Amino acid sequence: MTEAAVGPSICAKPLLTLEEQVEDLERRGVAFELCSKEEARSYLAEHTYFFKLTAFRALFKRRVGGARDGQYVKAGF
């Protein structure tokens, strides 16, 4: 199959730096209470679990409405 037949290869989501990953987690309502953001960045750098963790996001409840709409409830490191 040629590229023309399947279309160009486009990544649906941009790759994020470690800092951007932590910011994205925080924006989504993940609290950093059991470890610091720096420890989270270090962990993500060593284990590269960010994208694996996102597969489990469907298991967590999200807030609906208000200023924190869409953020995860009781999700944290």
Coordinates of N, CA and C in Angstrom, one line a residue:
M1 N 0.8 -1.2 0.0 CA 0.0 0.0 0.0 C 0.9 1.2 0.0
T2 N 0.6 2.2 -0.8 CA 1.4 3.4 -0.8 C 0.8 4.5 0.1
E3 N 1.6 5.5 0.4 CA 1.2 6.6 1.3 C -0.1 7.2 0.7
A4 N -0.2 7.3 -0.6 CA -1.3 8.0 -1.2 C -2.6 7.2 -0.9
A5 N -2.4 5.8 -0.8 CA -3.6 5.0 -0.5 C -4.1 5.1 0.9
V6 N -3.2 5.3 1.8 CA -3.6 5.4 3.2 C -3.5 6.8 3.8
G7 N -3.0 7.7 3.1 CA -2.9 9.1 3.6 C -1.6 9.3 4.3
P8 N -1.3 10.6 4.6 CA 0.0 10.8 5.3 C -0.1 10.4 6.7
S9 N 1.1 10.1 7.3 CA 1.2 9.7 8.7 C 1.1 10.9 9.5
I10 N 0.0 11.0 10.3 CA -0.2 12.2 11.2 C -0.4 11.7 12.6
C11 N 0.4 12.2 13.5 CA 0.2 11.9 14.9 C -1.0 12.7 15.5
A12 N -1.9 12.0 16.1 CA -3.1 12.6 16.6 C -2.8 13.6 17.7
K13 N -1.9 13.3 18.5 CA -1.5 14.1 19.6 C 0.0 14.5 19.6
P14 N 0.3 15.7 19.9 CA 1.7 16.1 19.9 C 2.5 15.4 21.0
L15 N 3.8 15.1 20.8 CA 4.6 14.6 21.8 C 4.9 15.7 22.8
L16 N 4.9 15.4 24.1 CA 5.1 16.4 25.1 C 6.4 16.2 25.8
T17 N 7.0 17.3 26.2 CA 8.2 17.2 27.1 C 7.8 16.7 28.4
L18 N 8.7 16.4 29.3 CA 8.4 16.0 30.7 C 7.7 17.1 31.4
E19 N 8.1 18.3 31.2 CA 7.5 19.5 31.9 C 6.0 19.6 31.4
E20 N 5.8 19.5 30.1 CA 4.5 19.6 29.5 C 3.6 18.4 29.9
Q21 N 4.2 17.2 30.1 CA 3.4 16.1 30.6 C 2.9 16.4 32.0
V22 N 3.8 16.9 32.9 CA 3.4 17.2 34.3 C 2.3 18.3 34.3
E23 N 2.5 19.3 33.5 CA 1.5 20.4 33.4 C 0.2 19.9 32.9
D24 N 0.2 19.0 31.9 CA -1.0 18.4 31.4 C -1.7 17.6 32.4
L25 N -1.0 16.8 33.2 CA -1.6 16.0 34.3 C -2.2 16.9 35.3
E26 N -1.5 18.0 35.6 CA -2.0 19.0 36.6 C -3.3 19.7 36.1
R27 N -3.3 20.0 34.8 CA -4.4 20.7 34.2 C -5.6 19.8 34.2
R28 N -5.4 18.5 34.1 CA -6.5 17.5 34.1 C -6.9 17.1 35.5
G29 N -6.3 17.8 36.5 CA -6.8 17.6 37.9 C -6.0 16.6 38.7
V30 N -4.9 16.1 38.2 CA -4.0 15.2 39.0 C -3.3 16.0 40.1
A31 N -3.4 15.6 41.3 CA -2.7 16.3 42.4 C -1.4 15.7 42.7
F32 N -0.4 16.5 43.1 CA 0.9 16.0 43.4 C 1.1 16.2 44.9
E33 N 0.4 15.3 45.6 CA 0.5 15.3 47.1 C 1.4 14.3 47.7
L34 N 1.6 13.1 47.0 CA 2.5 12.1 47.5 C 3.9 12.2 47.0
C35 N 4.1 13.0 46.0 CA 5.4 13.3 45.5 C 5.4 14.7 44.8
S36 N 6.5 15.3 44.7 CA 6.6 16.6 44.1 C 6.5 16.5 42.5
K37 N 6.3 17.6 41.9 CA 6.3 17.6 40.4 C 7.6 17.2 39.9
E38 N 8.7 17.6 40.6 CA 10.1 17.2 40.1 C 10.2 15.7 40.2
E39 N 9.7 15.1 41.3 CA 9.8 13.6 41.4 C 9.0 13.0 40.3
A40 N 7.8 13.5 40.0 CA 7.0 13.0 38.9 C 7.7 13.1 37.6
R41 N 8.4 14.2 37.3 CA 9.1 14.3 36.1 C 10.2 13.3 36.0
S42 N 10.9 13.1 37.1 CA 12.0 12.1 37.2 C 11.4 10.7 36.9
Y43 N 10.3 10.4 37.5 CA 9.7 9.1 37.4 C 9.3 8.9 35.9
L44 N 8.7 9.9 35.3 CA 8.2 9.8 33.9 C 9.4 9.6 33.0
A45 N 10.5 10.3 33.3 CA 11.7 10.2 32.5 C 12.3 8.8 32.5
E46 N 12.3 8.2 33.7 CA 12.9 6.9 33.9 C 12.0 5.7 33.4
H47 N 10.7 5.9 33.6 CA 9.8 4.8 33.3 C 8.9 5.0 32.1
T48 N 8.8 6.2 31.6 CA 8.0 6.6 30.4 C 6.6 6.0 30.4
Y49 N 6.0 6.1 31.6 CA 4.6 5.6 31.8 C 3.5 6.5 31.4
F50 N 3.8 7.8 31.1 CA 2.8 8.8 30.8 C 1.8 8.2 29.8
F51 N 2.2 7.7 28.7 CA 1.3 7.3 27.7 C 0.6 6.0 28.1
K52 N 1.3 5.2 28.9 CA 0.6 4.0 29.4 C -0.5 4.3 30.4
L53 N -0.2 5.3 31.2 CA -1.2 5.8 32.2 C -2.4 6.3 31.6
T54 N -2.3 7.0 30.4 CA -3.4 7.6 29.8 C -4.4 6.5 29.3
A55 N -3.9 5.3 29.1 CA -4.9 4.2 28.7 C -5.9 3.9 29.9
F56 N -5.5 4.2 31.1 CA -6.3 3.9 32.2 C -7.3 5.1 32.6
R57 N -7.1 6.2 31.9 CA -7.9 7.4 32.3 C -9.4 7.2 32.3
A58 N -9.9 6.2 31.5 CA -11.3 6.0 31.4 C -11.9 5.4 32.7
L59 N -11.0 4.9 33.6 CA -11.4 4.3 34.8 C -11.6 5.3 35.9
F60 N -11.2 6.6 35.7 CA -11.3 7.6 36.7 C -12.5 8.5 36.4
K61 N -13.2 8.9 37.5 CA -14.3 9.8 37.3 C -13.8 11.2 37.0
R62 N -14.6 12.0 36.3 CA -14.2 13.4 35.9 C -15.3 14.3 36.4
R63 N -14.9 15.5 36.8 CA -15.9 16.5 37.2 C -16.7 17.0 36.0
V64 N -17.9 17.3 36.3 CA -18.8 17.9 35.2 C -19.3 19.2 35.6
G65 N -19.1 20.2 34.8 CA -19.5 21.6 35.1 C -18.6 22.3 36.1
G66 N -18.8 23.6 36.2 CA -18.0 24.4 37.1 C -16.6 24.7 36.6
A67 N -15.8 25.4 37.4 CA -14.5 25.8 37.1 C -13.5 24.6 36.8
R68 N -13.8 23.5 37.4 CA -12.9 22.3 37.3 C -13.5 21.2 36.4
D69 N -14.4 21.7 35.5 CA -15.0 20.8 34.5 C -13.9 19.9 33.8
G70 N -14.2 18.7 33.7 CA -13.3 17.8 33.0 C -12.1 17.3 33.8
Q71 N -11.8 17.8 34.9 CA -10.7 17.3 35.7 C -11.0 16.0 36.4
Y72 N -10.0 15.2 36.6 CA -10.2 13.9 37.3 C -10.5 14.1 38.8
V73 N -11.3 13.2 39.3 CA -11.6 13.3 40.8 C -10.7 12.3 41.5
K74 N -10.0 12.8 42.5 CA -9.2 12.0 43.4 C -8.1 11.1 42.6
A75 N -7.5 11.8 41.7 CA -6.4 11.1 40.9 C -5.1 11.9 41.3
G76 N -4.1 11.1 41.7 CA -2.9 11.8 42.1 C -1.7 10.9 42.2
F77 N -0.6 11.4 42.3 CA 0.7 10.6 42.6 C 1.0 10.6 44.0

